[in-house]
mmCIF file of C-alpha atoms and ligand atoms in Angstrom:
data_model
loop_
_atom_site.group_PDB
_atom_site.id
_atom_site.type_symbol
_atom_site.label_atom_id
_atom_site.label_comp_id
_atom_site.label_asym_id
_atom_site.label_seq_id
_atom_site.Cartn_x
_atom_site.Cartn_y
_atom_site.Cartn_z
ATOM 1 C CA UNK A 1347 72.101 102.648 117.754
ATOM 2 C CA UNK A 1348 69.043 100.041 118.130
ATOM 3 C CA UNK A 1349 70.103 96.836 116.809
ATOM 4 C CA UNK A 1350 67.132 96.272 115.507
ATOM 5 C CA UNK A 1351 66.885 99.594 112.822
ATOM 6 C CA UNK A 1352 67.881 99.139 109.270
ATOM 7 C CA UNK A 1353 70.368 101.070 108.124
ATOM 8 C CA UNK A 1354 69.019 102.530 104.433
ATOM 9 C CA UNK A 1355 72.576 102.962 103.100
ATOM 10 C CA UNK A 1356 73.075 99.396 103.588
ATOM 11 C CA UNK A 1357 70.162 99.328 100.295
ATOM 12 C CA UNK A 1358 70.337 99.377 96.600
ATOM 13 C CA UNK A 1359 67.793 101.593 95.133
ATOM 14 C CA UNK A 1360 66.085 98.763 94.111
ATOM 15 C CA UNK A 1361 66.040 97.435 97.800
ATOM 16 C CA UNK A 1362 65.088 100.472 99.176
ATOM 17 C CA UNK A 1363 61.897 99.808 96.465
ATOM 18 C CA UNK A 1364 61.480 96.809 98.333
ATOM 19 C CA UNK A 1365 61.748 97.735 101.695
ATOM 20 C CA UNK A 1366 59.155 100.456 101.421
ATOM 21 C CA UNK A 1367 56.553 97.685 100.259
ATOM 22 C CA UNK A 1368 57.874 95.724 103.167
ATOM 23 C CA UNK A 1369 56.536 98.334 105.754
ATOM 24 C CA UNK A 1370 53.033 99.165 104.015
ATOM 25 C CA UNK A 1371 54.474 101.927 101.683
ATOM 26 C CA UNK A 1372 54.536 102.529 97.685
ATOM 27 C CA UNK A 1373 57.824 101.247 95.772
ATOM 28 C CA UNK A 1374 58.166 105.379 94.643
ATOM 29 C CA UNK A 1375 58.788 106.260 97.930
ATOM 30 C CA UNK A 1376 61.695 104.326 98.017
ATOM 31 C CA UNK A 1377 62.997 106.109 94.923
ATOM 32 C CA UNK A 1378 62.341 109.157 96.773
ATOM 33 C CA UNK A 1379 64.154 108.255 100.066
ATOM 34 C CA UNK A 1380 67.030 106.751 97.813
ATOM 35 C CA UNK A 1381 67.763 110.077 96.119
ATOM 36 C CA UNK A 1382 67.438 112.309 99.505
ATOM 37 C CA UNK A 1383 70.477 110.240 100.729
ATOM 38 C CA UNK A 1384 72.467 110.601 97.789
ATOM 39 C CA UNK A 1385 71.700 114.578 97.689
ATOM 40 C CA UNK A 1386 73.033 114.316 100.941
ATOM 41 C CA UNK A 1387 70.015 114.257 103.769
ATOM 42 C CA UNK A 1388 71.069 113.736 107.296
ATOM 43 C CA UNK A 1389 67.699 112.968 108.778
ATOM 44 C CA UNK A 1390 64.341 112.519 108.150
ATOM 45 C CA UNK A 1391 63.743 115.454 108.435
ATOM 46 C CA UNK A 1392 65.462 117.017 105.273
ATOM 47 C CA UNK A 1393 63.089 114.896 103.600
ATOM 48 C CA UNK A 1394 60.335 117.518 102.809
ATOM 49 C CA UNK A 1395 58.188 115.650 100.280
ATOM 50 C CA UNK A 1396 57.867 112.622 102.137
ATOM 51 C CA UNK A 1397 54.902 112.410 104.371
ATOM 52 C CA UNK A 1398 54.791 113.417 108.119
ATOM 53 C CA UNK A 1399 53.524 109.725 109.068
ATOM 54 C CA UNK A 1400 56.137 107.781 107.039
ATOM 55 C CA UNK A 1401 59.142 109.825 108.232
ATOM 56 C CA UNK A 1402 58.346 108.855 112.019
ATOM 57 C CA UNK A 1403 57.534 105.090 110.890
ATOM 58 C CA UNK A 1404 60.966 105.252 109.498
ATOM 59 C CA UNK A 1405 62.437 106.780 112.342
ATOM 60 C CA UNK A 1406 61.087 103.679 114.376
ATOM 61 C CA UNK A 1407 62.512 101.098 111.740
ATOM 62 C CA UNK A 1408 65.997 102.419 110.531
ATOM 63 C CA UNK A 1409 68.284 104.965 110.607
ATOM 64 C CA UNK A 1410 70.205 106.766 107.446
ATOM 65 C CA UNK A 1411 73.606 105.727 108.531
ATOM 66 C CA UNK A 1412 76.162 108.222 109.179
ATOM 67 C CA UNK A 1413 79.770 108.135 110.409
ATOM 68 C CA UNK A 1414 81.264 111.108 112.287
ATOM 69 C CA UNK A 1415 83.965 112.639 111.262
ATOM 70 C CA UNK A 1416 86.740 113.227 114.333
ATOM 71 C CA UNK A 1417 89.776 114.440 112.743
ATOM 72 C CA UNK A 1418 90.897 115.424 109.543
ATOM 73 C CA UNK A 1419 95.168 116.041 108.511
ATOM 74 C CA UNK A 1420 95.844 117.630 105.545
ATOM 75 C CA UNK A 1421 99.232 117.316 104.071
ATOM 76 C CA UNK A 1422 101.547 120.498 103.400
ATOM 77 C CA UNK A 1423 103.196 118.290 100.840
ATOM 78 C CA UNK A 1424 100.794 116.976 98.306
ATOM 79 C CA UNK A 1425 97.485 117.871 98.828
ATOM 80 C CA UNK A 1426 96.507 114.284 100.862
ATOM 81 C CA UNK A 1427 93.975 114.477 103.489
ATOM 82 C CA UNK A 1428 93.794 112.062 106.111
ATOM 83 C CA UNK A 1429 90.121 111.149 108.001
ATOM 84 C CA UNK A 1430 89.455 109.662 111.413
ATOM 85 C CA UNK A 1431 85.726 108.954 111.720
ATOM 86 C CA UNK A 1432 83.801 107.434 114.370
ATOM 87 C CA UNK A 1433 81.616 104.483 113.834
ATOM 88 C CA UNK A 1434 78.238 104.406 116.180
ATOM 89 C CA UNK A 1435 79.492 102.023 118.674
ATOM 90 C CA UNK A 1436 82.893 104.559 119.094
ATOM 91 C CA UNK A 1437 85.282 102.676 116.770
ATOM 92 C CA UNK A 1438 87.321 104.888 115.232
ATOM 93 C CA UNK A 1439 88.588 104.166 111.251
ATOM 94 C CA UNK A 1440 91.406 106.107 109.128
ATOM 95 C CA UNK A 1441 90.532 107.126 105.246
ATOM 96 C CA UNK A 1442 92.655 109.141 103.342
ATOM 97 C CA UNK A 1443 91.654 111.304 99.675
ATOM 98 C CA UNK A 1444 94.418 111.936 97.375
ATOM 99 C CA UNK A 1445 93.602 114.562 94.948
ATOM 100 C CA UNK A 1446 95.917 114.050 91.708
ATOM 101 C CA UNK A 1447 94.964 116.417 89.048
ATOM 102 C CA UNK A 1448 92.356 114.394 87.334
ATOM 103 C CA UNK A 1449 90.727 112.056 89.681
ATOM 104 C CA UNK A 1450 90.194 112.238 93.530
ATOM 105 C CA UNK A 1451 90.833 108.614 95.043
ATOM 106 C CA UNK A 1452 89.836 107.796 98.642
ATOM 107 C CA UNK A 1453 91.437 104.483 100.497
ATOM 108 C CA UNK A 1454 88.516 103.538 102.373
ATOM 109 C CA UNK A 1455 88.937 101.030 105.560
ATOM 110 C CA UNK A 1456 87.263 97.720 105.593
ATOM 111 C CA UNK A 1457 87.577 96.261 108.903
ATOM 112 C CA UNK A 1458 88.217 98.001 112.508
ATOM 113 C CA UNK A 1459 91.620 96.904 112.785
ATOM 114 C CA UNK A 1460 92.436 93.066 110.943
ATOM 115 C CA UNK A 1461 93.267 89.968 111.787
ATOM 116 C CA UNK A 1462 96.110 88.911 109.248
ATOM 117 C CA UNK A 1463 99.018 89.601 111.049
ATOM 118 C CA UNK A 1464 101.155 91.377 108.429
ATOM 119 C CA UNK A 1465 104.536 92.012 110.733
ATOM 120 C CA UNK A 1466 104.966 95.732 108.946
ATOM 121 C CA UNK A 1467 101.789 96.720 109.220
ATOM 122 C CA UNK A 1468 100.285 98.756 111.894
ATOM 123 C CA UNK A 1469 96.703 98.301 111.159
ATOM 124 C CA UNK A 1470 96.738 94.383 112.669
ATOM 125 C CA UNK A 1471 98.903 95.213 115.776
ATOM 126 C CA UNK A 1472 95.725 95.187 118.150
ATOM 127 C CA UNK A 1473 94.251 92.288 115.657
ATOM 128 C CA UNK A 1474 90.613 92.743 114.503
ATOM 129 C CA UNK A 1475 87.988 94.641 116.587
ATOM 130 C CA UNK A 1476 84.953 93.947 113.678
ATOM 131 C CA UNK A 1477 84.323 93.744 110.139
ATOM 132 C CA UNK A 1478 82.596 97.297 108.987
ATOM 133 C CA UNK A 1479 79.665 97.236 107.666
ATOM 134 C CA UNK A 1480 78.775 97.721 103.539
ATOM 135 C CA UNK A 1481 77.175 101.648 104.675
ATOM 136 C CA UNK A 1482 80.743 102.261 106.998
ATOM 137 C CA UNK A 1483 82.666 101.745 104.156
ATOM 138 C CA UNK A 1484 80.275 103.657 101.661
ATOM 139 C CA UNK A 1485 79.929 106.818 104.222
ATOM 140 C CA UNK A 1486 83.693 107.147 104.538
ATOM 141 C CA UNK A 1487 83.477 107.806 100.297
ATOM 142 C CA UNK A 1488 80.439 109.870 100.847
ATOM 143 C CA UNK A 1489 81.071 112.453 103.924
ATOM 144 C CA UNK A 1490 84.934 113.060 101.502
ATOM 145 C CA UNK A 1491 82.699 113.869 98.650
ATOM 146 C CA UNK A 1492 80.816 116.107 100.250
ATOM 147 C CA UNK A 1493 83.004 118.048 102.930
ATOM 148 C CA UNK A 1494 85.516 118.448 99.605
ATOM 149 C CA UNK A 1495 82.508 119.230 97.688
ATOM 150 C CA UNK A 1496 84.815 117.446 94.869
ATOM 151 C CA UNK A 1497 83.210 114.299 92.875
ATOM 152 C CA UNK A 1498 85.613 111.013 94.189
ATOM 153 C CA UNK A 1499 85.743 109.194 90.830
ATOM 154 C CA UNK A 1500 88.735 106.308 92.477
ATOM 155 C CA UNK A 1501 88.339 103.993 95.177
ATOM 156 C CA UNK A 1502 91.055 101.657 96.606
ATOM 157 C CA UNK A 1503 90.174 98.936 99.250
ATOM 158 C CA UNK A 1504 94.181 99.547 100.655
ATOM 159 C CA UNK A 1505 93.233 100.809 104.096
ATOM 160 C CA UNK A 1506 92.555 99.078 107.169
ATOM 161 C CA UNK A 1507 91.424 95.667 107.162
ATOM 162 C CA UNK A 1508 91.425 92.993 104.087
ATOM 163 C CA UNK A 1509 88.467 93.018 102.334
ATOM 164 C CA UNK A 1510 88.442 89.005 101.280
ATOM 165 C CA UNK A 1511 87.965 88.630 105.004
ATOM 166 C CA UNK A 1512 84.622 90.588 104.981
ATOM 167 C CA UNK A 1513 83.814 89.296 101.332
ATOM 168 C CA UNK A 1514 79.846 89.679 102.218
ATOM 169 C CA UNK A 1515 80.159 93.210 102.994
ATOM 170 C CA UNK A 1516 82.392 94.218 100.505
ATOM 171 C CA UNK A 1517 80.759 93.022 97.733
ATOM 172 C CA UNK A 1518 77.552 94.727 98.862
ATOM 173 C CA UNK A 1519 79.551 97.538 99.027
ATOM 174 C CA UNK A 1520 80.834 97.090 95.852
ATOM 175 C CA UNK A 1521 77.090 97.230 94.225
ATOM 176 C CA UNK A 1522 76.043 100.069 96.726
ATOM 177 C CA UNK A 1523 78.953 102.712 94.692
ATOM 178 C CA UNK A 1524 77.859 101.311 91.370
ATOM 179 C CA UNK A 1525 74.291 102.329 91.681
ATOM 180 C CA UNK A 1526 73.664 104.783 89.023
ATOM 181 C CA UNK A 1527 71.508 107.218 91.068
ATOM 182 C CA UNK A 1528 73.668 106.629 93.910
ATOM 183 C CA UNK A 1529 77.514 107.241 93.527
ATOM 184 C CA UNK A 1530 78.059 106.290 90.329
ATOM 185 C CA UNK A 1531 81.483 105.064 90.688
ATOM 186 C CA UNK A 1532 81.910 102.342 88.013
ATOM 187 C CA UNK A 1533 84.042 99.140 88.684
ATOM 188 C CA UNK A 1534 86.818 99.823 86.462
ATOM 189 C CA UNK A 1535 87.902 102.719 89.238
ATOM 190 C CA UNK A 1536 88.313 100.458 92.008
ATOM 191 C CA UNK A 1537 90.969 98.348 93.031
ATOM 192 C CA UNK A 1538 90.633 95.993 95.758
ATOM 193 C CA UNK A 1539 93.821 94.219 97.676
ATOM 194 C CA UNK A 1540 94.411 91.240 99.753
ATOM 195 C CA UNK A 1541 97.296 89.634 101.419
ATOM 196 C CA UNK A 1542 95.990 86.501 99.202
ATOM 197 C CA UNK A 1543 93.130 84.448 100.485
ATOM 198 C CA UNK A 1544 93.254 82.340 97.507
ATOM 199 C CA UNK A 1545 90.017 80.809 97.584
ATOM 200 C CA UNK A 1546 88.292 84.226 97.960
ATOM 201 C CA UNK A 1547 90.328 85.445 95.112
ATOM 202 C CA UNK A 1548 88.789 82.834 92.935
ATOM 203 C CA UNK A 1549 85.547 83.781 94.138
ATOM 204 C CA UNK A 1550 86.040 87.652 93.435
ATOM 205 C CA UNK A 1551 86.859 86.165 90.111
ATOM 206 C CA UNK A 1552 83.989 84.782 89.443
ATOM 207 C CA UNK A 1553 81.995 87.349 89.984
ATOM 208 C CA UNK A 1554 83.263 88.699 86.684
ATOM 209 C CA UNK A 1555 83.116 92.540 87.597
ATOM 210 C CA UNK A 1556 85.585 94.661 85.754
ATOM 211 C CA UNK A 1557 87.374 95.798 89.310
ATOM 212 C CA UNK A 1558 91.435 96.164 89.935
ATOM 213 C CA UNK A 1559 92.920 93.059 91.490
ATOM 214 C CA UNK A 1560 95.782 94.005 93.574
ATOM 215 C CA UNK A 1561 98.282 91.107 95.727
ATOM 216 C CA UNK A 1562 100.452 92.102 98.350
ATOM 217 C CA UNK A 1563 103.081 89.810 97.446
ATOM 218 C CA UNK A 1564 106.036 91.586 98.827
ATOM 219 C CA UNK A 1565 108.577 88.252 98.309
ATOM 220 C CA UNK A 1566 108.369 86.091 95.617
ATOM 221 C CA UNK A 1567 110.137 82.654 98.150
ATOM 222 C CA UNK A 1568 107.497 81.266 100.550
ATOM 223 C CA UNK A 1569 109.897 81.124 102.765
ATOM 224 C CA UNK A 1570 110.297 85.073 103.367
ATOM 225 C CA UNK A 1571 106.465 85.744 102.567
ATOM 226 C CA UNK A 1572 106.003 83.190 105.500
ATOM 227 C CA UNK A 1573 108.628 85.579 107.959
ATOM 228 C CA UNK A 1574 106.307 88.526 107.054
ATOM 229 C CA UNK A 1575 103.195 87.578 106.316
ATOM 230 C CA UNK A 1576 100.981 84.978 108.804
ATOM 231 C CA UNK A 1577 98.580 84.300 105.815
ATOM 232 C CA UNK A 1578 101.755 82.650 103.305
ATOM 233 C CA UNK A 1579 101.385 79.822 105.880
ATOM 234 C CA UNK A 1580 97.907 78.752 104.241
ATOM 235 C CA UNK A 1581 98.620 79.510 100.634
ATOM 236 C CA UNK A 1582 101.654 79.205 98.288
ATOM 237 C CA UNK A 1583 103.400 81.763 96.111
ATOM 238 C CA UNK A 1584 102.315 79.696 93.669
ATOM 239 C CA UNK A 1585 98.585 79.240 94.713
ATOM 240 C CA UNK A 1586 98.471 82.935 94.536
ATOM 241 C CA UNK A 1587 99.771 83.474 91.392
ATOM 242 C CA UNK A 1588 98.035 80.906 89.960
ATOM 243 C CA UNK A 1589 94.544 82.586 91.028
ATOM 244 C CA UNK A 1590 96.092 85.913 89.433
ATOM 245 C CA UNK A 1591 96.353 84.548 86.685
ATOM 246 C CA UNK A 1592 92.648 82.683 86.904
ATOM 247 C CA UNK A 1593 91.489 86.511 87.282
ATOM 248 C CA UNK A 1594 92.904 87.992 84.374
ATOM 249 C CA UNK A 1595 91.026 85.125 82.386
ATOM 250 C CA UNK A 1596 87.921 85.649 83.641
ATOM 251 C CA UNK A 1597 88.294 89.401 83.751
ATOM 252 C CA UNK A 1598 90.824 90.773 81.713
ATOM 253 C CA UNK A 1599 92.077 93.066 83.597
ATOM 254 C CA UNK A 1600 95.877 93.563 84.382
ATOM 255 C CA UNK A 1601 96.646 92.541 87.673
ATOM 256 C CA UNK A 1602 98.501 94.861 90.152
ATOM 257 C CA UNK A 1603 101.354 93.648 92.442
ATOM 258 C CA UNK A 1604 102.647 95.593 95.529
ATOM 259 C CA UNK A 1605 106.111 94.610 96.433
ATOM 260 C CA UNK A 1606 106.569 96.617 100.207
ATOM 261 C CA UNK A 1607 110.816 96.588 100.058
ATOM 262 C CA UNK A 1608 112.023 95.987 103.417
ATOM 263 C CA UNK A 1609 115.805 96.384 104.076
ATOM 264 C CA UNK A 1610 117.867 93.181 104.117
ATOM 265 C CA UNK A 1611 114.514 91.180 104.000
ATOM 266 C CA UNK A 1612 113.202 91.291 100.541
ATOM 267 C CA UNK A 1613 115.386 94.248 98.614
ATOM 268 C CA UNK A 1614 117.991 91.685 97.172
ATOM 269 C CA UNK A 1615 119.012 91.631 93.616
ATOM 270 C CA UNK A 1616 118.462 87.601 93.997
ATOM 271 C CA UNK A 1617 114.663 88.123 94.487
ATOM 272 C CA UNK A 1618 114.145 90.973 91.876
ATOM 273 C CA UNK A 1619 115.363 88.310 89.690
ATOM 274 C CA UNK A 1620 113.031 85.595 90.976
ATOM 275 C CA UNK A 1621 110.406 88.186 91.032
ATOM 276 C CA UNK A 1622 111.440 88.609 87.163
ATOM 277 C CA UNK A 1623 110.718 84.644 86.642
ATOM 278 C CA UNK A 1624 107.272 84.616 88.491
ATOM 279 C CA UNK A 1625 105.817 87.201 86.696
ATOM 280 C CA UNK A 1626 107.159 86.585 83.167
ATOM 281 C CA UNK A 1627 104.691 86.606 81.008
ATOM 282 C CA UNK A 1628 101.358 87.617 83.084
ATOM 283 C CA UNK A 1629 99.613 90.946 82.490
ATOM 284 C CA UNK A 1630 100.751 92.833 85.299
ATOM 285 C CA UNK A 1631 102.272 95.763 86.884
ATOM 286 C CA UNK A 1632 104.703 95.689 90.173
ATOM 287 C CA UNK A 1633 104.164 98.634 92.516
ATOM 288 C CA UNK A 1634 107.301 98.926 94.548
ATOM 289 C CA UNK A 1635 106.518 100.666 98.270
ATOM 290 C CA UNK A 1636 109.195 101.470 100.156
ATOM 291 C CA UNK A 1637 107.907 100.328 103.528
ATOM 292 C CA UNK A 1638 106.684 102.942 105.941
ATOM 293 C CA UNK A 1639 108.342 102.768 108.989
ATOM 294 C CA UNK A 1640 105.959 102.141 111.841
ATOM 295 C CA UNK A 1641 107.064 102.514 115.778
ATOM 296 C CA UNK A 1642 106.324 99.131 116.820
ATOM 297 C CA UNK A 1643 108.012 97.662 114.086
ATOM 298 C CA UNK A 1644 111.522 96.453 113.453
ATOM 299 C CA UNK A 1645 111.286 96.535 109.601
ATOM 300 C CA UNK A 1646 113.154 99.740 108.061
ATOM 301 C CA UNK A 1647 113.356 101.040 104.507
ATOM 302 C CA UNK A 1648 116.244 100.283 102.088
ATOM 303 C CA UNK A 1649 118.179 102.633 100.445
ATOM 304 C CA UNK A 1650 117.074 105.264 97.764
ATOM 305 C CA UNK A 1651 119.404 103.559 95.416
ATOM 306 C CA UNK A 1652 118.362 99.854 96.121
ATOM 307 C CA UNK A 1653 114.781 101.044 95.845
ATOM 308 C CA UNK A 1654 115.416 102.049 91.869
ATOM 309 C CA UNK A 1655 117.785 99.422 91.621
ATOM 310 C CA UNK A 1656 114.714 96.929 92.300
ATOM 311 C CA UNK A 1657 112.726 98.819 89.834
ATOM 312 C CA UNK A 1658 115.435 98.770 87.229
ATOM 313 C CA UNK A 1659 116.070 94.909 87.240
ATOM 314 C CA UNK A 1660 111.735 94.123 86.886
ATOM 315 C CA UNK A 1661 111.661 96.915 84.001
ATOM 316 C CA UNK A 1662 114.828 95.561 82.488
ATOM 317 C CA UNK A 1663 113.584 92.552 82.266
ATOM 318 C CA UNK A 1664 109.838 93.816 80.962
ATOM 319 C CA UNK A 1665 108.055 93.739 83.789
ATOM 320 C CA UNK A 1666 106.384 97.319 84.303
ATOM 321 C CA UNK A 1667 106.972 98.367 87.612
ATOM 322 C CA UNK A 1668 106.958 102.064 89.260
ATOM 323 C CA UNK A 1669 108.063 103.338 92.630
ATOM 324 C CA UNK A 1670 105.070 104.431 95.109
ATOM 325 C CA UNK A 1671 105.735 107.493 96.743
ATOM 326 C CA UNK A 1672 104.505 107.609 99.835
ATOM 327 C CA UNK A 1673 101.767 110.503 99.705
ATOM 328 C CA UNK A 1674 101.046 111.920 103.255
ATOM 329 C CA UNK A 1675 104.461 111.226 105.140
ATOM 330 C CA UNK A 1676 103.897 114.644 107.078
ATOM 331 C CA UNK A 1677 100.858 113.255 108.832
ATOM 332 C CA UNK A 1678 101.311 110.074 109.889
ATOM 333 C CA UNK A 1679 102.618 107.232 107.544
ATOM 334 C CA UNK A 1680 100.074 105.281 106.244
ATOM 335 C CA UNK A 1681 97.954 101.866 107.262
ATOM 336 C CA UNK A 1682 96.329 102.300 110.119
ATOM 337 C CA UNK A 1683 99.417 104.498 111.929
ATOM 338 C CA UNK A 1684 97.041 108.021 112.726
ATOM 339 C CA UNK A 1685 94.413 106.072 114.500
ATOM 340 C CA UNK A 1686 97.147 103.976 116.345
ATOM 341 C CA UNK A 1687 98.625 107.831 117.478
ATOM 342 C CA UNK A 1688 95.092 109.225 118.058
ATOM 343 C CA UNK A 1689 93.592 105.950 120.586
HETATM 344 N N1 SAH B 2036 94.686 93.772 103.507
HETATM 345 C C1 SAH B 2036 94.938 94.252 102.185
HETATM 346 C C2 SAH B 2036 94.826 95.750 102.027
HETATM 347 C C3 SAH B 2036 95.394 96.638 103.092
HETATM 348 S S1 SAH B 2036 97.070 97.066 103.094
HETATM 349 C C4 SAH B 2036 96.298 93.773 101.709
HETATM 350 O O1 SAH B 2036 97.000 93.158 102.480
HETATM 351 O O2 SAH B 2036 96.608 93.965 100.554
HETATM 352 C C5 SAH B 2036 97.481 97.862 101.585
HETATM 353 C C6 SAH B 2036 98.929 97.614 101.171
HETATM 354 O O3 SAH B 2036 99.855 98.302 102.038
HETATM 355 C C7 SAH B 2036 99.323 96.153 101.222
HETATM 356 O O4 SAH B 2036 100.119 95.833 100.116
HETATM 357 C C8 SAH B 2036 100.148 96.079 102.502
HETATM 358 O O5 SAH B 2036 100.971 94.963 102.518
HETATM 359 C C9 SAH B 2036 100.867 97.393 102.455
HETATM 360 N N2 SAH B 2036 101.407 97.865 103.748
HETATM 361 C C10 SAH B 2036 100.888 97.719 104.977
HETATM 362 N N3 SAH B 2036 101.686 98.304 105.914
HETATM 363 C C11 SAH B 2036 102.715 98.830 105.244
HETATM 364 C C12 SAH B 2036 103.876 99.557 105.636
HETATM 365 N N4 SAH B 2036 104.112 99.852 106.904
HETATM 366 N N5 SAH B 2036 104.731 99.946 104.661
HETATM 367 C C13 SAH B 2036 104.495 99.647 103.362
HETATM 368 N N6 SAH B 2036 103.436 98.976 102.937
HETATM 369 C C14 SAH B 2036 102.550 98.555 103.862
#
C-alpha cells in the first residue's frame, strides 16, 4: 500500500467533510463517501453517485482500508468464531465473535503481537511487531458484521496487544465506532483492558467516556504480579488500584477485574482473602479465568474445585465475582494462540 494514501476509515464523518474540502471537493461528498463505507463499499467503484473524476482523484490520494480475511474457526461448542485476517503489509491478527443470545461481542486485536511480557500469555511471546492502526482495529468489527450479516452491538479490547500502549490509535478508534452514521456502537458496550499502565489509566479517565474499565490484576501481592507480569515492576498494586478507583469517580462506571488463576501461583485461599481486603468497598466485579494453557508456557490450570473455591471466598465476602468459561477451547485457546499455530 503507498505510504503516502489516506486511509478513509481512519476518518470521522466529520473528517471525511474535511478532507474532501482539503482536495478541491464539496463537504457533501464526504457525507456521501462516509455512508458508501459504512453500507459496505469495497472500492471506488461501488460508489455510483460519486463522479467519474473524483473517484480516480481518490484513488490517487487514499485507499478505503480493508483487511483480508485468511481463516475463520467456528466452534462446535458454543457458537464462537475465531478470525485470522491479514493486514496490508502481511501481518496476520486473531479476532474472535461470540454470539450470546442477545448481543454479538467481537474481541478485536490492538497491536501485532505486544510488548508487555505477560509470562501466560501467548500473544507477547515474539514481543511486538507494530501497533495497528485505528481502521485495523475498526475493519476487524466491520468485515464480522458483515460476513455474519448480524449487527455486533459489544466490543472488548481483550485480544492481542494492550491498548494503553497504542492510546493514540485506540482512542481514535474509540470515536470511529461511536459515529452515529457509522457503527453506532455506543461507549457503554465496550470494555477496554490493560495489564495497568497507570498513568494511561488516568488519562483514559479523563477522557470521561462512559466505556468498561477492565485490570488484569491476576495477584493482589506485588511480589507475584511482579513473577508474572513484566509491567508490576513499574507500577504498584496499589498505584493500580488507586487509578481504579480515580475512574469510577470520574466515570461511574463499575470497574471489572480479571483474576487469570494459575495453579500453585495465585489460586491460594491466602490471596482470595487479600484479594477480599483490596477490593472491599470499590464498585467492582472479579472475573475469575482459569488460565488457558498455552504450549510454550509452564503455567497450568488449578483444579475445578479450587477454581469455585476462589469464587466462593470473594462472593462470601461481597465481592461479586463469576467464573469465565473459556468460550472457543475446540479451536485454539485464546490470546493470540491460533495465529501462533497458523505462522
Ligand atoms: N493487554 C490487555 C488485554 C489483552 S489480554 C490486558 O493485559 O488486559 C486479555 C486478558 O486475558 C488479560 O486479563 C490477560 O491477562 C488474560 N490472558 C492472557 N493470556 C491468558 C491465558 N493464557 N490464560 C488466561 N488468561 C489470559
Amino acid at each position: 500500500m503507498n505510504q503516502n494514501k489516506v486511509a478513509l476509515k481512519n476518518f470521522t464523518e466529520e473528517e471525511m467533510k474535511e478532507f474532501m474540502k482539503t482536495i478541491g471537493e464539496k463537504p457533501f461528498r464526504g457525507t456521501q463517501i462516509f455512508s458508501w463505507i459504512y453500507k459496505g463499499a469495497k472500492t471506488f467503484e461501488d460508489m455510483n453517485n460519486i463522479p467519474k473524476n473524483l473517484r480516480t482523484k481518490l484513488e490517487e490520494v487514499s485507499y478505503i482500508g480493508t483487511i483480508k480475511q485468511e481463516l475463520k474457526l467456528e466452534s462446535k461448542k458454543d457458537g464462537t468464531k475465531k478470525y485470522l485476517f491479514e493486514l496490508n503489509d502481511g501481518n496476520i491478527i486473531e479476532t474472535v465473535m461470540m454470539d450470546y443470545e442477545s448481543r454479538v461481542t467481537v474481541c478485536v486485536s490492538n497491536q501485532v503481537g505486544c510488548r508487555m511480557g505477560c509470562r501466560f500469555c501467548a500473544s507477547t511471546i515474539d514481543g511486538l511487531v507494530r501497533n495497528l492502526e485505528p481502521w485495523e482495529i475498526l475493519d476487524q468489527i466491520m468485515h464480522i458484521q458483515e460476513d455474519n450479516g448480524k449487527r455486533v452491538s459489544n466490543i472488548v479490547l481483550m485480544g492481542s496487544g494492550e491498548p494503553l500502549d497504542n492510546f493514540e490509535n485506540t482512542k481514535k478508534f474509540l470515536q470511529l465506532v461511536n459515529e452515529k452514521n457509522g457503527l453506532n456502537i455506543g461507549y457503554r458496550h465496550i470494555t477496554l483492558s490493560t495489564c495497568g499502565i497507570e498513568p494511561k489509566m488516568r488519562e483514559l479517565a479523563d477522557l470521561g467516556l462512559p466505556i468498561n474499565l477492565a485490570l488484569s490484576l491476576h495477584s493482589p501481592y506485588d511480589e507475584a504480579r511482579k513473577e508474572i507480569m513484566p509491567i508490576a515492576n513499574a507500577y504498584s498494586v496499589n498505584e493500580i488500584i488507586n487509578a481504579c478507583k480515580y475512574y469510577i469517580e470520574k466515570t461511574n462506571r463499575r470497574v471489572t477485574f480479571e483474576y487469570s488463576l494459575i495453579k500453585g501461583v495465585n489460586d491460594s485461599e491466602k490471596e482470595a482473602l487479600a484479594l477480599v481486603k483490596l477490593l472491599k468497598g470499590i464498585l467492582c466485579h472479579v472475573n475469575i479465568i482459569p488460565i488457558n494453557k498455552v504450549e510454550e508456557r509452564e503455567y497450568e490450570k488449578p483444579d475445578k474445585a479450587f477454581v469455585y473455591k476462589f469464587r466462593d471466598i470473594l462472593e462470601k465476602n461481597n465481592i461479586p465475582a463469576t467464573v469465565r468459561i473459556s468460550m472457543g477451547s475446540d479451536i485454539s485457546g485464546a490470546c493470540g494462540q491460533l495465529r501462533r499455530k497458523h505462522k
